[in-house]
Every structure is written in structure tokens, then in C-alpha cells.
GROMACS .gro file of C-alpha atoms in nm:
model
  443
    1UNK     CA    1   2.770  -1.202   0.922
    2UNK     CA    2   2.430  -1.040   0.874
    3UNK     CA    3   2.313  -0.784   0.619
    4UNK     CA    4   1.975  -0.613   0.657
    5UNK     CA    5   1.810  -0.465   0.348
    6UNK     CA    6   1.574  -0.173   0.417
    7UNK     CA    7   1.358   0.032   0.181
    8UNK     CA    8   1.442   0.400   0.232
    9UNK     CA    9   1.133   0.557   0.083
   10UNK     CA   10   0.774   0.459   0.009
   11UNK     CA   11   0.839   0.106  -0.112
   12UNK     CA   12   0.919  -0.013  -0.465
   13UNK     CA   13   1.286   0.089  -0.436
   14UNK     CA   14   1.411  -0.228  -0.607
   15UNK     CA   15   1.516  -0.412  -0.293
   16UNK     CA   16   1.475  -0.753  -0.455
   17UNK     CA   17   1.749  -0.682  -0.709
   18UNK     CA   18   2.000  -0.605  -0.432
   19UNK     CA   19   1.891  -0.903  -0.225
   20UNK     CA   20   1.951  -1.107  -0.538
   21UNK     CA   21   2.287  -0.941  -0.608
   22UNK     CA   22   2.436  -0.988  -0.261
   23UNK     CA   23   2.234  -1.298  -0.185
   24UNK     CA   24   2.502  -1.506  -0.352
   25UNK     CA   25   2.708  -1.462  -0.035
   26UNK     CA   26   2.412  -1.532   0.195
   27UNK     CA   27   2.314  -1.881   0.299
   28UNK     CA   28   1.972  -1.776   0.430
   29UNK     CA   29   1.742  -1.493   0.324
   30UNK     CA   30   1.480  -1.396   0.584
   31UNK     CA   31   1.168  -1.185   0.534
   32UNK     CA   32   1.098  -1.019   0.867
   33UNK     CA   33   0.762  -0.845   0.814
   34UNK     CA   34   0.477  -0.786   0.573
   35UNK     CA   35   0.273  -1.025   0.367
   36UNK     CA   36   0.184  -1.090   0.006
   37UNK     CA   37   0.134  -0.719  -0.053
   38UNK     CA   38   0.511  -0.691  -0.095
   39UNK     CA   39   0.609  -0.721  -0.460
   40UNK     CA   40   0.963  -0.813  -0.561
   41UNK     CA   41   1.073  -0.848  -0.921
   42UNK     CA   42   1.394  -1.045  -0.972
   43UNK     CA   43   1.566  -1.112  -1.305
   44UNK     CA   44   1.781  -1.427  -1.325
   45UNK     CA   45   1.943  -1.545  -1.651
   46UNK     CA   46   1.702  -1.328  -1.847
   47UNK     CA   47   1.402  -1.480  -1.666
   48UNK     CA   48   1.176  -1.244  -1.471
   49UNK     CA   49   1.027  -1.367  -1.145
   50UNK     CA   50   0.753  -1.169  -0.972
   51UNK     CA   51   0.736  -1.268  -0.607
   52UNK     CA   52   0.496  -1.133  -0.347
   53UNK     CA   53   0.573  -1.362  -0.053
   54UNK     CA   54   0.858  -1.605  -0.123
   55UNK     CA   55   1.191  -1.441  -0.025
   56UNK     CA   56   1.386  -1.315  -0.326
   57UNK     CA   57   1.681  -1.544  -0.256
   58UNK     CA   58   1.469  -1.842  -0.360
   59UNK     CA   59   1.565  -1.793  -0.724
   60UNK     CA   60   1.930  -1.845  -0.626
   61UNK     CA   61   1.881  -2.169  -0.431
   62UNK     CA   62   1.906  -2.001  -0.091
   63UNK     CA   63   1.705  -2.106   0.212
   64UNK     CA   64   1.416  -1.862   0.243
   65UNK     CA   65   1.256  -1.794   0.579
   66UNK     CA   66   0.931  -1.609   0.652
   67UNK     CA   67   0.983  -1.478   1.004
   68UNK     CA   68   0.736  -1.438   1.288
   69UNK     CA   69   0.689  -1.071   1.194
   70UNK     CA   70   0.530  -1.175   0.864
   71UNK     CA   71   0.165  -1.251   0.799
   72UNK     CA   72   0.131  -1.542   0.561
   73UNK     CA   73  -0.140  -1.631   0.312
   74UNK     CA   74  -0.080  -2.005   0.253
   75UNK     CA   75  -0.274  -1.995  -0.073
   76UNK     CA   76  -0.035  -1.734  -0.212
   77UNK     CA   77   0.269  -1.909  -0.069
   78UNK     CA   78   0.198  -2.249  -0.222
   79UNK     CA   79   0.089  -2.093  -0.551
   80UNK     CA   80   0.426  -1.916  -0.577
   81UNK     CA   81   0.623  -2.224  -0.471
   82UNK     CA   82   0.438  -2.443  -0.722
   83UNK     CA   83   0.494  -2.186  -0.997
   84UNK     CA   84   0.868  -2.171  -0.924
   85UNK     CA   85   0.885  -2.551  -0.934
   86UNK     CA   86   0.708  -2.555  -1.269
   87UNK     CA   87   0.979  -2.318  -1.394
   88UNK     CA   88   1.254  -2.557  -1.289
   89UNK     CA   89   1.344  -2.420  -0.945
   90UNK     CA   90   1.329  -2.601  -0.613
   91UNK     CA   91   1.269  -2.333  -0.348
   92UNK     CA   92   1.347  -2.420   0.015
   93UNK     CA   93   1.107  -2.204   0.218
   94UNK     CA   94   1.060  -2.222   0.596
   95UNK     CA   95   0.781  -2.055   0.795
   96UNK     CA   96   0.808  -1.932   1.152
   97UNK     CA   97   0.561  -2.118   1.369
   98UNK     CA   98   0.490  -1.787   1.543
   99UNK     CA   99   0.398  -1.609   1.219
  100UNK     CA  100   0.030  -1.523   1.180
  101UNK     CA  101  -0.188  -1.659   0.902
  102UNK     CA  102  -0.400  -1.447   0.668
  103UNK     CA  103  -0.741  -1.611   0.663
  104UNK     CA  104  -1.014  -1.562   0.401
  105UNK     CA  105  -1.219  -1.345   0.639
  106UNK     CA  106  -0.923  -1.106   0.671
  107UNK     CA  107  -0.923  -1.042   0.297
  108UNK     CA  108  -1.300  -0.992   0.293
  109UNK     CA  109  -1.287  -0.743   0.580
  110UNK     CA  110  -0.994  -0.555   0.430
  111UNK     CA  111  -1.196  -0.477   0.118
  112UNK     CA  112  -1.513  -0.400   0.311
  113UNK     CA  113  -1.339  -0.155   0.544
  114UNK     CA  114  -1.151   0.021   0.265
  115UNK     CA  115  -1.475   0.063   0.071
  116UNK     CA  116  -1.643   0.201   0.383
  117UNK     CA  117  -1.367   0.465   0.407
  118UNK     CA  118  -1.395   0.560   0.040
  119UNK     CA  119  -1.598   0.875   0.102
  120UNK     CA  120  -1.370   1.000   0.380
  121UNK     CA  121  -1.011   1.122   0.412
  122UNK     CA  122  -0.919   0.795   0.583
  123UNK     CA  123  -0.873   0.585   0.268
  124UNK     CA  124  -0.529   0.425   0.285
  125UNK     CA  125  -0.521   0.255  -0.053
  126UNK     CA  126  -0.448  -0.096   0.074
  127UNK     CA  127  -0.391  -0.388  -0.159
  128UNK     CA  128  -0.698  -0.560  -0.015
  129UNK     CA  129  -0.499  -0.870   0.075
  130UNK     CA  130  -0.598  -0.888   0.440
  131UNK     CA  131  -0.267  -0.765   0.579
  132UNK     CA  132  -0.403  -0.503   0.819
  133UNK     CA  133  -0.689  -0.713   0.960
  134UNK     CA  134  -0.445  -0.998   1.026
  135UNK     CA  135  -0.211  -0.772   1.221
  136UNK     CA  136  -0.516  -0.637   1.406
  137UNK     CA  137  -0.603  -0.989   1.518
  138UNK     CA  138  -0.241  -1.047   1.615
  139UNK     CA  139  -0.247  -0.743   1.843
  140UNK     CA  140  -0.594  -0.839   1.967
  141UNK     CA  141  -0.471  -1.186   2.065
  142UNK     CA  142  -0.724  -1.365   1.846
  143UNK     CA  143  -0.504  -1.457   1.552
  144UNK     CA  144  -0.428  -1.790   1.389
  145UNK     CA  145  -0.058  -1.877   1.380
  146UNK     CA  146   0.134  -2.116   1.156
  147UNK     CA  147   0.188  -2.346   1.453
  148UNK     CA  148  -0.188  -2.370   1.501
  149UNK     CA  149  -0.226  -2.523   1.155
  150UNK     CA  150  -0.019  -2.819   1.270
  151UNK     CA  151  -0.275  -2.915   1.538
  152UNK     CA  152  -0.634  -2.958   1.409
  153UNK     CA  153  -0.782  -2.941   1.760
  154UNK     CA  154  -0.611  -2.609   1.837
  155UNK     CA  155  -0.704  -2.476   1.493
  156UNK     CA  156  -1.071  -2.559   1.545
  157UNK     CA  157  -1.071  -2.403   1.892
  158UNK     CA  158  -0.921  -2.080   1.759
  159UNK     CA  159  -1.162  -2.061   1.465
  160UNK     CA  160  -1.470  -2.133   1.674
  161UNK     CA  161  -1.378  -1.834   1.887
  162UNK     CA  162  -1.290  -1.581   1.618
  163UNK     CA  163  -1.515  -1.664   1.322
  164UNK     CA  164  -1.846  -1.572   1.493
  165UNK     CA  165  -1.695  -1.230   1.567
  166UNK     CA  166  -1.601  -1.179   1.203
  167UNK     CA  167  -1.942  -1.295   1.085
  168UNK     CA  168  -2.114  -1.052   1.321
  169UNK     CA  169  -1.891  -0.770   1.201
  170UNK     CA  170  -1.972  -0.838   0.836
  171UNK     CA  171  -2.345  -0.887   0.888
  172UNK     CA  172  -2.441  -0.671   1.185
  173UNK     CA  173  -2.201  -0.377   1.142
  174UNK     CA  174  -2.164  -0.357   0.765
  175UNK     CA  175  -2.502  -0.509   0.673
  176UNK     CA  176  -2.353  -0.756   0.426
  177UNK     CA  177  -2.388  -1.131   0.389
  178UNK     CA  178  -2.104  -1.349   0.518
  179UNK     CA  179  -1.993  -1.628   0.286
  180UNK     CA  180  -1.754  -1.921   0.286
  181UNK     CA  181  -1.492  -1.708   0.457
  182UNK     CA  182  -1.694  -1.756   0.777
  183UNK     CA  183  -1.767  -2.128   0.740
  184UNK     CA  184  -1.579  -2.287   1.031
  185UNK     CA  185  -1.600  -2.643   0.895
  186UNK     CA  186  -1.470  -2.543   0.553
  187UNK     CA  187  -1.186  -2.343   0.709
  188UNK     CA  188  -1.087  -2.627   0.941
  189UNK     CA  189  -1.079  -2.869   0.649
  190UNK     CA  190  -0.873  -2.644   0.419
  191UNK     CA  191  -0.624  -2.521   0.676
  192UNK     CA  192  -0.575  -2.863   0.836
  193UNK     CA  193  -0.470  -2.984   0.492
  194UNK     CA  194  -0.231  -2.686   0.466
  195UNK     CA  195  -0.088  -2.786   0.804
  196UNK     CA  196  -0.037  -3.140   0.675
  197UNK     CA  197   0.164  -3.012   0.380
  198UNK     CA  198   0.372  -2.786   0.607
  199UNK     CA  199   0.447  -3.081   0.833
  200UNK     CA  200   0.528  -3.328   0.555
  201UNK     CA  201   0.758  -3.079   0.381
  202UNK     CA  202   0.923  -2.984   0.714
  203UNK     CA  203   0.852  -2.615   0.648
  204UNK     CA  204   0.747  -2.489   0.992
  205UNK     CA  205   1.034  -2.387   1.224
  206UNK     CA  206   1.101  -2.208   1.550
  207UNK     CA  207   1.251  -1.911   1.367
  208UNK     CA  208   1.480  -1.771   1.637
  209UNK     CA  209   1.626  -2.114   1.719
  210UNK     CA  210   1.661  -2.204   1.351
  211UNK     CA  211   1.856  -1.887   1.271
  212UNK     CA  212   2.071  -1.913   1.583
  213UNK     CA  213   2.172  -2.269   1.492
  214UNK     CA  214   2.251  -2.174   1.134
  215UNK     CA  215   2.456  -1.872   1.242
  216UNK     CA  216   2.650  -2.083   1.490
  217UNK     CA  217   2.725  -2.319   1.204
  218UNK     CA  218   2.881  -2.026   1.015
  219UNK     CA  219   2.599  -1.931   0.779
  220UNK     CA  220   2.560  -1.574   0.651
  221UNK     CA  221   2.211  -1.434   0.696
  222UNK     CA  222   2.039  -1.161   0.496
  223UNK     CA  223   1.731  -0.994   0.643
  224UNK     CA  224   1.492  -0.864   0.377
  225UNK     CA  225   1.242  -0.592   0.457
  226UNK     CA  226   0.925  -0.536   0.257
  227UNK     CA  227   0.781  -0.194   0.164
  228UNK     CA  228   0.973   0.114   0.280
  229UNK     CA  229   1.048   0.337   0.576
  230UNK     CA  230   0.763   0.579   0.509
  231UNK     CA  231   0.521   0.286   0.516
  232UNK     CA  232   0.638   0.181   0.865
  233UNK     CA  233   0.352   0.166   1.117
  234UNK     CA  234   0.559   0.362   1.373
  235UNK     CA  235   0.795   0.574   1.165
  236UNK     CA  236   0.593   0.632   0.848
  237UNK     CA  237   0.323   0.867   0.725
  238UNK     CA  238   0.049   0.733   0.952
  239UNK     CA  239  -0.227   0.637   0.874
  240UNK     CA  240  -0.108   0.587   0.514
  241UNK     CA  241   0.114   0.300   0.621
  242UNK     CA  242   0.139  -0.076   0.635
  243UNK     CA  243   0.078  -0.264   0.959
  244UNK     CA  244   0.433  -0.368   1.047
  245UNK     CA  245   0.791  -0.236   1.081
  246UNK     CA  246   0.996  -0.240   0.757
  247UNK     CA  247   1.272  -0.045   0.934
  248UNK     CA  248   1.582  -0.227   1.061
  249UNK     CA  249   1.446  -0.275   1.414
  250UNK     CA  250   1.181  -0.504   1.266
  251UNK     CA  251   1.455  -0.748   1.164
  252UNK     CA  252   1.511  -0.835   1.530
  253UNK     CA  253   1.153  -0.851   1.653
  254UNK     CA  254   1.033  -1.012   1.330
  255UNK     CA  255   1.275  -1.306   1.338
  256UNK     CA  256   1.374  -1.380   1.697
  257UNK     CA  257   1.738  -1.271   1.672
  258UNK     CA  258   1.870  -1.011   1.913
  259UNK     CA  259   1.906  -0.643   1.821
  260UNK     CA  260   2.280  -0.671   1.876
  261UNK     CA  261   2.294  -0.931   1.598
  262UNK     CA  262   2.131  -0.690   1.352
  263UNK     CA  263   2.327  -0.393   1.486
  264UNK     CA  264   2.665  -0.560   1.453
  265UNK     CA  265   2.599  -0.636   1.087
  266UNK     CA  266   2.545  -0.413   0.786
  267UNK     CA  267   2.221  -0.219   0.736
  268UNK     CA  268   2.184  -0.110   0.375
  269UNK     CA  269   1.923   0.144   0.268
  270UNK     CA  270   1.789   0.096  -0.084
  271UNK     CA  271   1.719   0.426  -0.257
  272UNK     CA  272   1.535   0.484  -0.581
  273UNK     CA  273   1.693   0.780  -0.762
  274UNK     CA  274   1.351   0.946  -0.776
  275UNK     CA  275   1.033   0.887  -0.576
  276UNK     CA  276   0.734   0.664  -0.640
  277UNK     CA  277   0.433   0.565  -0.437
  278UNK     CA  278   0.126   0.345  -0.461
  279UNK     CA  279  -0.158   0.458  -0.238
  280UNK     CA  280  -0.269   0.770  -0.057
  281UNK     CA  281  -0.085   1.022   0.159
  282UNK     CA  282   0.136   1.332   0.123
  283UNK     CA  283   0.423   1.344  -0.125
  284UNK     CA  284   0.578   1.694  -0.125
  285UNK     CA  285   0.799   1.640  -0.431
  286UNK     CA  286   0.523   1.481  -0.643
  287UNK     CA  287   0.519   1.584  -1.008
  288UNK     CA  288   0.159   1.692  -1.053
  289UNK     CA  289   0.136   2.073  -1.038
  290UNK     CA  290   0.088   2.138  -1.410
  291UNK     CA  291   0.065   1.965  -1.745
  292UNK     CA  292   0.442   1.969  -1.798
  293UNK     CA  293   0.506   1.797  -1.465
  294UNK     CA  294   0.233   1.541  -1.532
  295UNK     CA  295   0.390   1.461  -1.871
  296UNK     CA  296   0.730   1.423  -1.704
  297UNK     CA  297   0.577   1.192  -1.442
  298UNK     CA  298   0.417   0.983  -1.718
  299UNK     CA  299   0.753   0.957  -1.896
  300UNK     CA  300   0.937   0.845  -1.582
  301UNK     CA  301   0.655   0.605  -1.492
  302UNK     CA  302   0.667   0.433  -1.829
  303UNK     CA  303   1.046   0.427  -1.854
  304UNK     CA  304   1.087   0.301  -1.498
  305UNK     CA  305   0.803   0.049  -1.518
  306UNK     CA  306   0.635   0.217  -1.222
  307UNK     CA  307   0.334  -0.007  -1.185
  308UNK     CA  308   0.271  -0.212  -0.871
  309UNK     CA  309   0.419  -0.564  -0.884
  310UNK     CA  310   0.123  -0.700  -0.688
  311UNK     CA  311  -0.159  -0.468  -0.794
  312UNK     CA  312  -0.055  -0.332  -1.134
  313UNK     CA  313  -0.160   0.013  -1.015
  314UNK     CA  314   0.031   0.310  -1.164
  315UNK     CA  315   0.261   0.465  -0.906
  316UNK     CA  316   0.270   0.834  -0.825
  317UNK     CA  317   0.600   0.996  -0.926
  318UNK     CA  318   0.812   1.268  -0.766
  319UNK     CA  319   1.167   1.396  -0.734
  320UNK     CA  320   1.396   1.244  -0.474
  321UNK     CA  321   1.308   1.365  -0.123
  322UNK     CA  322   1.616   1.421   0.096
  323UNK     CA  323   1.435   1.498   0.425
  324UNK     CA  324   1.267   1.159   0.382
  325UNK     CA  325   1.603   0.989   0.327
  326UNK     CA  326   1.764   1.162   0.627
  327UNK     CA  327   1.475   1.034   0.838
  328UNK     CA  328   1.517   0.682   0.699
  329UNK     CA  329   1.893   0.678   0.756
  330UNK     CA  330   1.850   0.783   1.119
  331UNK     CA  331   1.566   0.541   1.199
  332UNK     CA  332   1.748   0.234   1.066
  333UNK     CA  333   2.110   0.338   1.117
  334UNK     CA  334   2.228   0.284   0.761
  335UNK     CA  335   2.587   0.171   0.717
  336UNK     CA  336   2.559   0.214   0.339
  337UNK     CA  337   2.312   0.271   0.056
  338UNK     CA  338   2.239   0.133  -0.288
  339UNK     CA  339   2.088   0.366  -0.548
  340UNK     CA  340   1.860   0.217  -0.813
  341UNK     CA  341   1.702   0.338  -1.139
  342UNK     CA  342   1.976   0.592  -1.214
  343UNK     CA  343   1.930   0.516  -1.583
  344UNK     CA  344   1.565   0.629  -1.571
  345UNK     CA  345   1.673   0.991  -1.511
  346UNK     CA  346   1.909   0.988  -1.811
  347UNK     CA  347   1.816   1.212  -2.102
  348UNK     CA  348   1.575   1.433  -1.908
  349UNK     CA  349   1.567   1.810  -1.962
  350UNK     CA  350   1.590   1.861  -1.587
  351UNK     CA  351   1.688   1.669  -1.276
  352UNK     CA  352   1.588   1.799  -0.934
  353UNK     CA  353   1.592   1.692  -0.571
  354UNK     CA  354   1.384   1.809  -0.279
  355UNK     CA  355   1.682   1.911  -0.064
  356UNK     CA  356   1.476   2.041   0.229
  357UNK     CA  357   1.124   2.152   0.324
  358UNK     CA  358   0.983   2.493   0.393
  359UNK     CA  359   0.721   2.494   0.668
  360UNK     CA  360   0.579   2.818   0.808
  361UNK     CA  361   0.872   3.016   0.672
  362UNK     CA  362   1.138   2.788   0.822
  363UNK     CA  363   1.365   2.544   0.641
  364UNK     CA  364   1.358   2.187   0.770
  365UNK     CA  365   1.605   1.914   0.681
  366UNK     CA  366   1.394   1.624   0.807
  367UNK     CA  367   1.030   1.525   0.829
  368UNK     CA  368   0.769   1.647   1.079
  369UNK     CA  369   0.633   1.378   1.311
  370UNK     CA  370   0.272   1.408   1.195
  371UNK     CA  371   0.145   1.339   0.848
  372UNK     CA  372  -0.075   1.647   0.854
  373UNK     CA  373   0.228   1.871   0.907
  374UNK     CA  374   0.420   1.680   0.642
  375UNK     CA  375   0.142   1.753   0.397
  376UNK     CA  376   0.192   2.126   0.463
  377UNK     CA  377   0.561   2.112   0.366
  378UNK     CA  378   0.682   2.269   0.043
  379UNK     CA  379   1.000   2.129  -0.113
  380UNK     CA  380   1.315   2.341  -0.131
  381UNK     CA  381   1.447   2.222  -0.465
  382UNK     CA  382   1.809   2.170  -0.568
  383UNK     CA  383   1.881   2.139  -0.940
  384UNK     CA  384   2.147   1.915  -1.095
  385UNK     CA  385   2.314   1.905  -1.433
  386UNK     CA  386   2.150   1.644  -1.653
  387UNK     CA  387   2.324   1.341  -1.799
  388UNK     CA  388   2.276   1.168  -2.134
  389UNK     CA  389   2.158   0.823  -2.226
  390UNK     CA  390   2.455   0.587  -2.249
  391UNK     CA  391   2.513   0.216  -2.294
  392UNK     CA  392   2.420   0.123  -1.939
  393UNK     CA  393   2.515  -0.241  -1.987
  394UNK     CA  394   2.866  -0.124  -2.071
  395UNK     CA  395   2.864   0.106  -1.767
  396UNK     CA  396   2.769  -0.184  -1.541
  397UNK     CA  397   3.053  -0.389  -1.684
  398UNK     CA  398   3.315  -0.112  -1.667
  399UNK     CA  399   3.227   0.014  -1.320
  400UNK     CA  400   3.159   0.336  -1.131
  401UNK     CA  401   3.401   0.555  -1.329
  402UNK     CA  402   3.199   0.488  -1.645
  403UNK     CA  403   2.891   0.658  -1.498
  404UNK     CA  404   2.846   1.004  -1.656
  405UNK     CA  405   3.008   1.283  -1.452
  406UNK     CA  406   2.680   1.463  -1.380
  407UNK     CA  407   2.525   1.140  -1.254
  408UNK     CA  408   2.829   1.084  -1.032
  409UNK     CA  409   2.775   1.432  -0.886
  410UNK     CA  410   2.417   1.333  -0.810
  411UNK     CA  411   2.527   1.012  -0.637
  412UNK     CA  412   2.800   1.182  -0.437
  413UNK     CA  413   2.550   1.441  -0.316
  414UNK     CA  414   2.334   1.158  -0.176
  415UNK     CA  415   2.631   0.992  -0.009
  416UNK     CA  416   2.749   1.320   0.146
  417UNK     CA  417   2.405   1.418   0.274
  418UNK     CA  418   2.347   1.080   0.440
  419UNK     CA  419   2.710   1.038   0.546
  420UNK     CA  420   2.728   0.680   0.424
  421UNK     CA  421   2.906   0.512   0.132
  422UNK     CA  422   2.732   0.387  -0.183
  423UNK     CA  423   2.763   0.010  -0.219
  424UNK     CA  424   2.591  -0.032  -0.556
  425UNK     CA  425   2.418   0.163  -0.833
  426UNK     CA  426   2.134   0.006  -1.032
  427UNK     CA  427   2.129   0.101  -1.401
  428UNK     CA  428   1.876  -0.160  -1.516
  429UNK     CA  429   1.652  -0.436  -1.380
  430UNK     CA  430   1.894  -0.731  -1.404
  431UNK     CA  431   2.167  -0.829  -1.159
  432UNK     CA  432   2.424  -0.777  -1.435
  433UNK     CA  433   2.292  -0.421  -1.477
  434UNK     CA  434   2.419  -0.311  -1.138
  435UNK     CA  435   2.743  -0.123  -1.077
  436UNK     CA  436   2.885  -0.320  -0.787
  437UNK     CA  437   3.108  -0.100  -0.571
  438UNK     CA  438   3.128  -0.285  -0.240
  439UNK     CA  439   2.984  -0.609  -0.102
  440UNK     CA  440   2.843  -0.555   0.248
  441UNK     CA  441   2.923  -0.916   0.335
  442UNK     CA  442   3.292  -0.829   0.297
  443UNK     CA  443   3.281  -0.561   0.569
   0.00000   0.00000   0.00000
């Protein structure tokens, strides 16, 4: 059995909590794209774990795999693993040999290029962690892969080819001074040592073969996407996107399993009950038009803890956007959804949803293909009855029927519009603060 977890919006939907919830029935949790710009916060036994690269299942003693669709910063990876070990855990993390490695020069160039765009409309708002430049090198066939770290001669050959190009770019194009990030000898020494640790700890695997063998042995596999649908390089609000495919199709190409494997399993879209975003780009339902909306956005931001797990940046806030969710459901083929942060909307004076868009006098139920046209859309708003603050811990314990009636109406609207069942409702950050309706591994 496979279950694929997909972010339905702009990232930060609380995917880690659902991976953690259902991960108890998974034997292996696989990240299939992204890098250490993907923040997951998981609460286990009252302990909060902030992970940016290690798969969320690691806090529940599951095998974690970083697939070939990921880009991996070994410094971040080993820092997180060492931190988890210091906190009493023993994470079992495997890396696809075909996954690409984020090198120090990628991080340097990421920040340089973003700064160069600062005075234009092309600023994306990246995390500056080298994700995009690493994927650029992957597509340009000049990248360093995990398997290369295991062979010092191959590693040196690759670096001697690519580093002079990066140094020339920094110095001749941007007029800056290259530093240690372009020192071939230092890079060979550091990353050969990383390769030694990977080899001694038996961490590097042929991902597709590894997963096939484990599935044949009867293991359940959960595929974990980073970011969200609207950040997808192909299906998102380009150019305000990440450099990979968080949508369900990425689970196949990013791990080496066939698309029929993913398609025969469950694909669960994770939905935040409102909208948040870190970074630039359109957001038609954003709460920003007047002082009252800005105050409401501040309230939701503080109550929902809407600050980037990786960056700490405050997230932009808006009402739920249904055209966005219809787009996400179609692109990934959702078989069900989980709705998080329902408790954050409790006690508000108003609750709204962007039901559709108005563009040039016409109503549209899904998103335009270009970001420029999306930015011209005005939301067609649907209002809902509000619901009060309640004892959400008691609600989680008692089940769906304990959710206030108005909040149930809100949830049923989402389910009807997307034509999929709701598998879970998050009413707090911990696993025990989730109303568990259906386990996708049981389907």
C-alpha cells in the first residue's frame, strides 16, 4: 500500500502532522522532492521537532528516504540527524545515490542572484539555501550527485569541471570575490569525508530498487511532498515557485517507482483552512486591502503561528481559495483531503472563502494558466456562519460530531466542491489534536 501526501496550496499546510499521524502504519516515509527549504514541525509526546530535510517519520522510528528528486545539503542533513540523536532518537535515513547535492557555491549564488533581482519584478523570495541553483545544475548536466561523494576520483573530476564556471560567474558576471565555496581542494576534502560517513553508515541506496524490494517484502510506503501545489515548477504560479514538482506525479519521478504504483494508492491533499504564503506572487484572497483586514491577518498569523519553519519570516494571510484547491485536486488526483488549522478560525467575527474568481466580467472556478492573469483575478467571496472557541482537545477525543455545526458546514462545503472525502481535521498542532475520520492505509 502507498499513500502520497501533497500540499494543496502554497506550502505550510501542516503536512508533517498528517505524515506523523498516518506514519504509524507506514514502514517507510519517502521525501520525493525539494531540499532543506521545506520546513516540517512535528509534535511527539509534547516534544516539538522542527525538520527541514529529514523525513517527518523519523520521529516515529520509521525508515526515512530522501529520493532522487530531492536536493540534499549534507551539512543540514547531518546536523539534523545529530540533533535528533542528542534528543534520544535514532533516525534511520537513506539517501538516493541519484539525488543531487547542494554545494556551498549553490547557496552563495542563490543569494547573489536574488539580490540582483531585488530592484525588479522578478524577485521570487527564495530561502537562499541553494535549492534553485542545484536544480539548475541538475538540468544542465553539471551537478554533483550523492553517488559521486562515494568516489573521490569522480568527485574531484566533477568539481574541477564545474567550480571554475561558478567562480567566473561570481567574479566576472557579478563583480564579487569568490571565497571558500570555490576552493576545489577544500570541497574535495570536506565532501570526501561526507562520502565516507555515508558509506560507513550504509546510507546511500539505489532508491527505486530499495523501495521495490521493501514493497515486495510487504512494507507500506508513504510518499511525502514538500511545499505545495502552487509552488510546483510546472503547475504553480511561475516564476514564484520552487524548482521541483511537489504534486503527486513527482512521487514517481522523484523516487524511481512507477506512476501506476502511486496511482493505485491513496493521494491525500492537505488543506489549511485558510491561506498562507511565504514569498512573492499573486494571492487573490489575501487580507491586506484595509486596516481591518490587516488586523485580522495579524490575528490569524499570531494564532496560527504563521511564521516560516525554516526562515522565521511572517507569512502572508488570506481566506481559503477554492479555485486554487480545484486546480490542486485535478493536478494530483486527490482521493481524499485532510483539513488543518480549523481551530484558528474559531471565534472570528467573519469567515469567508474565495469560491470563484471574476476575470474580465466572467466567473471562473479554476486558475488561469499564467501568473499574470491570476494576478488580475478578483475573488468571488462566499460567507459562512462563524463558530465559537471550544475545547478542541475534547473535540479531537470525541470525534467529528463534536465539531461545531457551522464548522462542519464549512468542511462539508470543501468536500462537496472537491468531490472527495475528508480523512482528518486538524484542530491543534499535536497528533492527538487531530480528528481522525479515516486512515488512508485502510482503503
